[in-house]
Structure formats: structure tokens, C-alpha cells
Amino acid sequence: MDFHHKTLWITGAASGMGKSVSLALAHYNTTLVLSDRDAEGLAVTAREAEKAGARVRVEVLDMSDSDAIFSTAQRVIDDGVIVNGLYHFAGISQRSLVTETPLENDRKIMEINFFGVVALTKALLPVMITNGGGQLMATSSLVGKFGFPYRSAYSASKHALHGFFESILAENYDKNIRVSLLIGGRIHTNISKFALNKEGHEYGKMDPGQAGGISPEKAARQIIKGLTRERLEIPVGGKELLILRIKRFFPLWHSKLVRKISPV
Ligand SMILES: NC(=O)c1ccc[n+]([C@@H]2O[C@H](COP(=O)([O-])OP(=O)(O)OC[C@H]3O[C@@H](n4cnc5c(N)ncnc54)[C@H](OP(=O)(O)O)[C@@H]3O)[C@@H](O)[C@H]2O)c1
């Protein structure tokens, strides 16, 4: 993917990796459609992206509202915007055990992390195909590759993205659609603060594991490199990514290890 002069839609652009990737992409003379539910954060990202040289359109959009997703996407399409790349970052995490998590929390996490991503992708993909192709990226996680304590619904939502996006790639490779899945390790963002606890409220803490992660700016450099090379999977993080190799080559050791790693 050559980002120069492309139109790119980034969800979750108000903070964390969505923000750092938006600002990095702004340097390629891009047009950016930035969306998030956080209007204030979005306005800050938009100003910084414009300063860095991008043309910016802002869409306040809640990824748990599929009607709003389809109507927003249609408005953007009707305005003649041709999206060449759709990069999904919006998402929420979880800090609760399976046995204490009410089903409504599982549904809420799936709604944002999976169905919201599916809805926006379905709204834009046909136009992308008509216009000769494009690039899609969904943000998965290490726990999109294996289950992990206190992350049951989160892990399931990220696993689901792999099936959905790999299917898109298989169906549309010949139509010049490219797909990437970001495999996030530990990145120092607010993701743990806004994670759902067992009551369905914000967990509210910066986990030590999160705090020790790489910066969102470093993550953005890894992501841009992976997108440029159109990698199917883009591992993002530090030493913790080693666990992917442990799972692949030593599955028994891996399953024991997962029980021992601190989930916070
Ligand atoms: N940080 C990590 O270590 C890590 C590791 C693996 C994967 N990931 C994934 O990376 C992605 C980006 O997260 P991040 O780490 O950069 O954390 P972040 O700073 O919390 O970014 C997530 C963004 O998504 C937005 N969002 C949440 N729910 C939304 C909704 N219903 N509609 C629209 N926007 C919504 C958030 O807005 P608010 O500020 O309003 O909540 C926030 O701006 C997520 O999908 C996360 O699961 C992160």
C-alpha cells in the first residue's frame, strides 16, 4: 500500500493507536476520515492531523450503533468520498472472570469489537470493490490468537475478527482487496482504564502490564510498516510477542504459561 494521496478511514482515532496511526498517516498528504465516539478527543486528533498536512473529515460515531454506522458511511459515500483504506482501532477490553460476567457484558463487547467492525466494513467494502480495490485492517490482539484469563469476551471478539477478515480476503483477493490483522501485544494506552469490569462499568485502572507496553507512536511505526507491506498479520509490541512462537512450537508449554501470566 502506498498511502500518498489516499483517502483512509480510521476508527478509534481519538486516542491510543488510532490517534498515533492517524497522525503518522497525515504525513503522506492523505485525506483522513476520522471517527470515534469521543468528540473532544477526535477534534484534537483532527487539528494535529491537519497541521501535519492531511485533509480531515470528522465523524462522531458509536461503533455499538449499527444504524448510525450504516447511515454515516452512506453519507460519506454520497458526498463522493472514495475510501481506499479502512483501519479499525475502536474497541473496548474486559477485566472479569467468565463466572462473574453477565451475558449483557459479553454482548456489549461483541457489539463494539466485532459487529461494529463488521457493519462499517460491509458498508464500505462494495464501494471499495467498485472503485478497484482497497485495504482493510482490523485490530486483533495476542488474545485473538489464544484465550486468556479475565478476557473471555474480549478474546472471543478478537478471534471472531480473524474468521471474518480472512474470509473477506479469500472472497475478494482477485478484486484487489487486501486484509491485515493487527496482533497487539502490550501498548501503553488507556485500553485497560476503559475495560468493562463485572458490573459492566469502567475498570478505571492503568494495569502495570499496559503501562510497561511500547508507546502508541512506536506501535504506529510498526503498523505503518506492516500495512505498507500488506502483511496479513502485523504483530505490534515488544518482547511479549515471543508468546506467539511459544504457542506455535510448544503448545503444551504455552497452555501452562497462559495460566501463570498476570492478567493485569
Ligand atoms: N493497548 C493494547 O495493549 C492493545 C493490545 C491489543 C489490542 N488492542 C486493541 O487496539 C485497539 C485500540 O486500542 P488502544 O490500545 O489504542 O486503546 P484506546 O486508547 O482506549 O483506544 C480505543 C478507542 O476506541 C474508542 N471506542 C471505544 N468504544 C467505542 C465505541 N463504542 N464507538 C466508537 N469508538 C469507541 C475509544 O473511545 P473512548 O476514549 O471514548 O473510550 C478510544 O478512542 C482496540 O481495538 C484494542 O482492543 C490494544
PDB file of C-alpha atoms in Angstrom, residues 117-257:
ATOM      1  CA  VAL A 117     -16.347  -3.561  12.785  1.00  0.00           C
ATOM      2  CA  VAL A 118     -18.392  -5.894  10.558  1.00  0.00           C
ATOM      3  CA  ALA A 119     -21.075  -3.229   9.964  1.00  0.00           C
ATOM      4  CA  LEU A 120     -18.676  -0.474   8.873  1.00  0.00           C
ATOM      5  CA  THR A 121     -16.680  -2.896   6.738  1.00  0.00           C
ATOM      6  CA  LYS A 122     -19.848  -4.136   4.985  1.00  0.00           C
ATOM      7  CA  ALA A 123     -20.956  -0.549   4.407  1.00  0.00           C
ATOM      8  CA  LEU A 124     -17.700   0.392   2.637  1.00  0.00           C
ATOM      9  CA  LEU A 125     -16.449  -2.816   1.001  1.00  0.00           C
ATOM     10  CA  PRO A 126     -18.801  -2.873  -2.049  1.00  0.00           C
ATOM     11  CA  VAL A 127     -17.807   0.688  -2.995  1.00  0.00           C
ATOM     12  CA  MET A 128     -14.136  -0.167  -2.472  1.00  0.00           C
ATOM     13  CA  ILE A 129     -14.511  -3.100  -4.865  1.00  0.00           C
ATOM     14  CA  THR A 130     -16.333  -0.956  -7.444  1.00  0.00           C
ATOM     15  CA  ASN A 131     -13.502   1.558  -7.235  1.00  0.00           C
ATOM     16  CA  GLY A 132     -10.816  -1.021  -7.976  1.00  0.00           C
ATOM     17  CA  GLY A 133      -9.845  -2.268  -4.522  1.00  0.00           C
ATOM     18  CA  GLY A 134      -8.570  -1.150  -1.149  1.00  0.00           C
ATOM     19  CA  GLN A 135      -7.025  -2.139   2.147  1.00  0.00           C
ATOM     20  CA  LEU A 136      -8.804  -3.264   5.330  1.00  0.00           C
ATOM     21  CA  MET A 137      -7.219  -3.653   8.744  1.00  0.00           C
ATOM     22  CA  ALA A 138      -8.865  -4.938  11.921  1.00  0.00           C
ATOM     23  CA  THR A 139      -7.192  -4.708  15.308  1.00  0.00           C
ATOM     24  CA  SER A 140      -6.892  -8.081  16.972  1.00  0.00           C
ATOM     25  CA  SER A 141      -4.635  -8.955  19.867  1.00  0.00           C
ATOM     26  CA  LEU A 142      -2.375 -11.673  21.238  1.00  0.00           C
ATOM     27  CA  VAL A 143      -5.588 -12.877  22.902  1.00  0.00           C
ATOM     28  CA  GLY A 144      -7.168 -13.032  19.437  1.00  0.00           C
ATOM     29  CA  LYS A 145      -4.770 -15.966  18.963  1.00  0.00           C
ATOM     30  CA  PHE A 146      -5.388 -17.733  22.298  1.00  0.00           C
ATOM     31  CA  GLY A 147      -7.735 -17.477  25.287  1.00  0.00           C
ATOM     32  CA  PHE A 148      -6.611 -15.617  28.401  1.00  0.00           C
ATOM     33  CA  PRO A 149      -7.937 -15.120  31.970  1.00  0.00           C
ATOM     34  CA  TYR A 150     -10.217 -12.093  32.587  1.00  0.00           C
ATOM     35  CA  ARG A 151     -10.580 -11.564  28.814  1.00  0.00           C
ATOM     36  CA  SER A 152     -13.141 -14.219  27.749  1.00  0.00           C
ATOM     37  CA  ALA A 153     -15.475 -11.985  25.705  1.00  0.00           C
ATOM     38  CA  TYR A 154     -12.654  -9.711  24.570  1.00  0.00           C
ATOM     39  CA  SER A 155     -10.625 -12.701  23.404  1.00  0.00           C
ATOM     40  CA  ALA A 156     -13.683 -14.167  21.645  1.00  0.00           C
ATOM     41  CA  SER A 157     -14.416 -10.863  19.889  1.00  0.00           C
ATOM     42  CA  LYS A 158     -10.839 -10.683  18.595  1.00  0.00           C
ATOM     43  CA  HIS A 159     -10.842 -14.356  17.478  1.00  0.00           C
ATOM     44  CA  ALA A 160     -14.042 -13.644  15.523  1.00  0.00           C
ATOM     45  CA  LEU A 161     -12.311 -10.870  13.559  1.00  0.00           C
ATOM     46  CA  HIS A 162      -9.801 -13.375  12.159  1.00  0.00           C
ATOM     47  CA  GLY A 163     -12.529 -15.579  10.660  1.00  0.00           C
ATOM     48  CA  PHE A 164     -14.416 -12.629   9.223  1.00  0.00           C
ATOM     49  CA  PHE A 165     -11.460 -10.804   7.660  1.00  0.00           C
ATOM     50  CA  GLU A 166      -9.695 -13.905   6.354  1.00  0.00           C
ATOM     51  CA  SER A 167     -12.984 -14.770   4.599  1.00  0.00           C
ATOM     52  CA  ILE A 168     -13.140 -11.293   3.055  1.00  0.00           C
ATOM     53  CA  LEU A 169      -9.608 -11.767   1.748  1.00  0.00           C
ATOM     54  CA  ALA A 170     -10.369 -15.184   0.257  1.00  0.00           C
ATOM     55  CA  GLU A 171     -13.518 -13.861  -1.445  1.00  0.00           C
ATOM     56  CA  ASN A 172     -12.029 -10.621  -2.742  1.00  0.00           C
ATOM     57  CA  TYR A 173      -8.289 -11.071  -3.318  1.00  0.00           C
ATOM     58  CA  ASP A 174      -8.832 -11.022  -7.079  1.00  0.00           C
ATOM     59  CA  LYS A 175     -10.775  -7.772  -6.690  1.00  0.00           C
ATOM     60  CA  ASN A 176      -7.671  -6.147  -5.260  1.00  0.00           C
ATOM     61  CA  ILE A 177      -8.873  -6.134  -1.649  1.00  0.00           C
ATOM     62  CA  ARG A 178      -6.066  -6.607   0.868  1.00  0.00           C
ATOM     63  CA  VAL A 179      -6.576  -7.502   4.527  1.00  0.00           C
ATOM     64  CA  SER A 180      -4.379  -7.115   7.592  1.00  0.00           C
ATOM     65  CA  LEU A 181      -4.948  -8.158  11.206  1.00  0.00           C
ATOM     66  CA  LEU A 182      -3.014  -6.227  13.822  1.00  0.00           C
ATOM     67  CA  ILE A 183      -1.887  -8.588  16.588  1.00  0.00           C
ATOM     68  CA  GLY A 184      -1.473  -6.219  19.523  1.00  0.00           C
ATOM     69  CA  GLY A 185       0.821  -7.157  22.403  1.00  0.00           C
ATOM     70  CA  ARG A 186       1.185  -4.533  25.126  1.00  0.00           C
ATOM     71  CA  ILE A 187       0.854  -0.914  24.122  1.00  0.00           C
ATOM     72  CA  HIS A 188       0.768   1.917  26.662  1.00  0.00           C
ATOM     73  CA  THR A 189      -2.754   3.295  26.005  1.00  0.00           C
ATOM     74  CA  ASN A 190      -5.918   3.795  28.060  1.00  0.00           C
ATOM     75  CA  ILE A 191      -7.409   0.453  26.952  1.00  0.00           C
ATOM     76  CA  SER A 192      -7.322  -1.075  30.465  1.00  0.00           C
ATOM     77  CA  LYS A 193      -8.896   2.037  32.049  1.00  0.00           C
ATOM     78  CA  PHE A 194     -11.978   1.760  29.837  1.00  0.00           C
ATOM     79  CA  ALA A 195     -12.207  -2.046  30.068  1.00  0.00           C
ATOM     80  CA  LEU A 196     -15.520  -3.422  31.356  1.00  0.00           C
ATOM     81  CA  ASN A 197     -15.489  -4.876  34.859  1.00  0.00           C
ATOM     82  CA  LYS A 198     -18.002  -7.491  36.058  1.00  0.00           C
ATOM     83  CA  GLU A 199     -20.554  -4.760  36.862  1.00  0.00           C
ATOM     84  CA  GLY A 200     -20.302  -3.501  33.281  1.00  0.00           C
ATOM     85  CA  HIS A 201     -18.594  -0.307  34.448  1.00  0.00           C
ATOM     86  CA  GLU A 202     -15.180   1.110  33.559  1.00  0.00           C
ATOM     87  CA  TYR A 203     -12.384  -0.813  35.288  1.00  0.00           C
ATOM     88  CA  GLY A 204     -10.636   2.545  35.703  1.00  0.00           C
ATOM     89  CA  LYS A 205      -7.036   1.424  36.265  1.00  0.00           C
ATOM     90  CA  MET A 206      -3.884   1.547  34.202  1.00  0.00           C
ATOM     91  CA  ASP A 207      -2.634  -2.038  34.525  1.00  0.00           C
ATOM     92  CA  PRO A 208       1.107  -2.440  35.178  1.00  0.00           C
ATOM     93  CA  GLY A 209       1.304  -4.663  32.079  1.00  0.00           C
ATOM     94  CA  GLN A 210      -0.271  -1.906  29.993  1.00  0.00           C
ATOM     95  CA  ALA A 211       1.938   0.787  31.495  1.00  0.00           C
ATOM     96  CA  GLY A 212       5.035  -1.263  30.613  1.00  0.00           C
ATOM     97  CA  GLY A 213       3.999  -1.571  26.968  1.00  0.00           C
ATOM     98  CA  ILE A 214       5.523   0.222  23.979  1.00  0.00           C
ATOM     99  CA  SER A 215       4.360   3.759  23.168  1.00  0.00           C
ATOM    100  CA  PRO A 216       1.490   4.288  20.698  1.00  0.00           C
ATOM    101  CA  GLU A 217       3.957   6.165  18.483  1.00  0.00           C
ATOM    102  CA  LYS A 218       6.299   3.160  18.320  1.00  0.00           C
ATOM    103  CA  ALA A 219       3.250   0.969  17.660  1.00  0.00           C
ATOM    104  CA  ALA A 220       2.254   3.286  14.793  1.00  0.00           C
ATOM    105  CA  ARG A 221       5.660   2.809  13.144  1.00  0.00           C
ATOM    106  CA  GLN A 222       5.265  -0.997  13.320  1.00  0.00           C
ATOM    107  CA  ILE A 223       1.701  -0.764  11.980  1.00  0.00           C
ATOM    108  CA  ILE A 224       2.594   1.542   9.059  1.00  0.00           C
ATOM    109  CA  LYS A 225       5.420  -0.812   8.081  1.00  0.00           C
ATOM    110  CA  GLY A 226       3.076  -3.828   8.154  1.00  0.00           C
ATOM    111  CA  LEU A 227       0.358  -2.027   6.169  1.00  0.00           C
ATOM    112  CA  THR A 228       2.876  -0.821   3.587  1.00  0.00           C
ATOM    113  CA  ARG A 229       3.980  -4.422   3.078  1.00  0.00           C
ATOM    114  CA  GLU A 230       0.349  -5.627   3.109  1.00  0.00           C
ATOM    115  CA  ARG A 231       1.128  -8.228   5.762  1.00  0.00           C
ATOM    116  CA  LEU A 232      -1.828 -10.485   6.657  1.00  0.00           C
ATOM    117  CA  GLU A 233      -0.781 -10.363  10.321  1.00  0.00           C
ATOM    118  CA  ILE A 234       1.050  -7.398  11.832  1.00  0.00           C
ATOM    119  CA  PRO A 235       2.495  -8.192  15.291  1.00  0.00           C
ATOM    120  CA  VAL A 236       2.799  -4.988  17.338  1.00  0.00           C
ATOM    121  CA  GLY A 237       4.562  -4.760  20.683  1.00  0.00           C
ATOM    122  CA  GLY A 238       7.785  -5.818  22.390  1.00  0.00           C
ATOM    123  CA  LYS A 239       9.189  -8.999  23.958  1.00  0.00           C
ATOM    124  CA  GLU A 240       5.720 -10.316  24.830  1.00  0.00           C
ATOM    125  CA  LEU A 241       5.199 -11.193  21.145  1.00  0.00           C
ATOM    126  CA  LEU A 242       7.521 -14.157  21.731  1.00  0.00           C
ATOM    127  CA  ILE A 243       4.480 -15.992  23.094  1.00  0.00           C
ATOM    128  CA  LEU A 244       3.212 -16.404  19.509  1.00  0.00           C
ATOM    129  CA  ARG A 245       6.245 -18.574  18.730  1.00  0.00           C
ATOM    130  CA  ILE A 246       5.872 -20.468  22.010  1.00  0.00           C
ATOM    131  CA  LYS A 247       2.257 -21.273  21.089  1.00  0.00           C
ATOM    132  CA  ARG A 248       3.239 -22.399  17.610  1.00  0.00           C
ATOM    133  CA  PHE A 249       6.195 -24.596  18.523  1.00  0.00           C
ATOM    134  CA  PHE A 250       5.465 -25.595  22.155  1.00  0.00           C
ATOM    135  CA  PRO A 251       1.649 -25.674  22.536  1.00  0.00           C
ATOM    136  CA  LEU A 252       1.682 -27.618  25.816  1.00  0.00           C
ATOM    137  CA  TRP A 253       4.133 -25.230  27.453  1.00  0.00           C
ATOM    138  CA  HIS A 254       2.049 -22.354  26.098  1.00  0.00           C
ATOM    139  CA  SER A 255      -1.168 -23.575  27.725  1.00  0.00           C
ATOM    140  CA  LYS A 256       0.631 -23.792  31.103  1.00  0.00           C
ATOM    141  CA  LEU A 257       2.226 -20.383  30.629  1.00  0.00           C
TER     142      LEU A 257
END
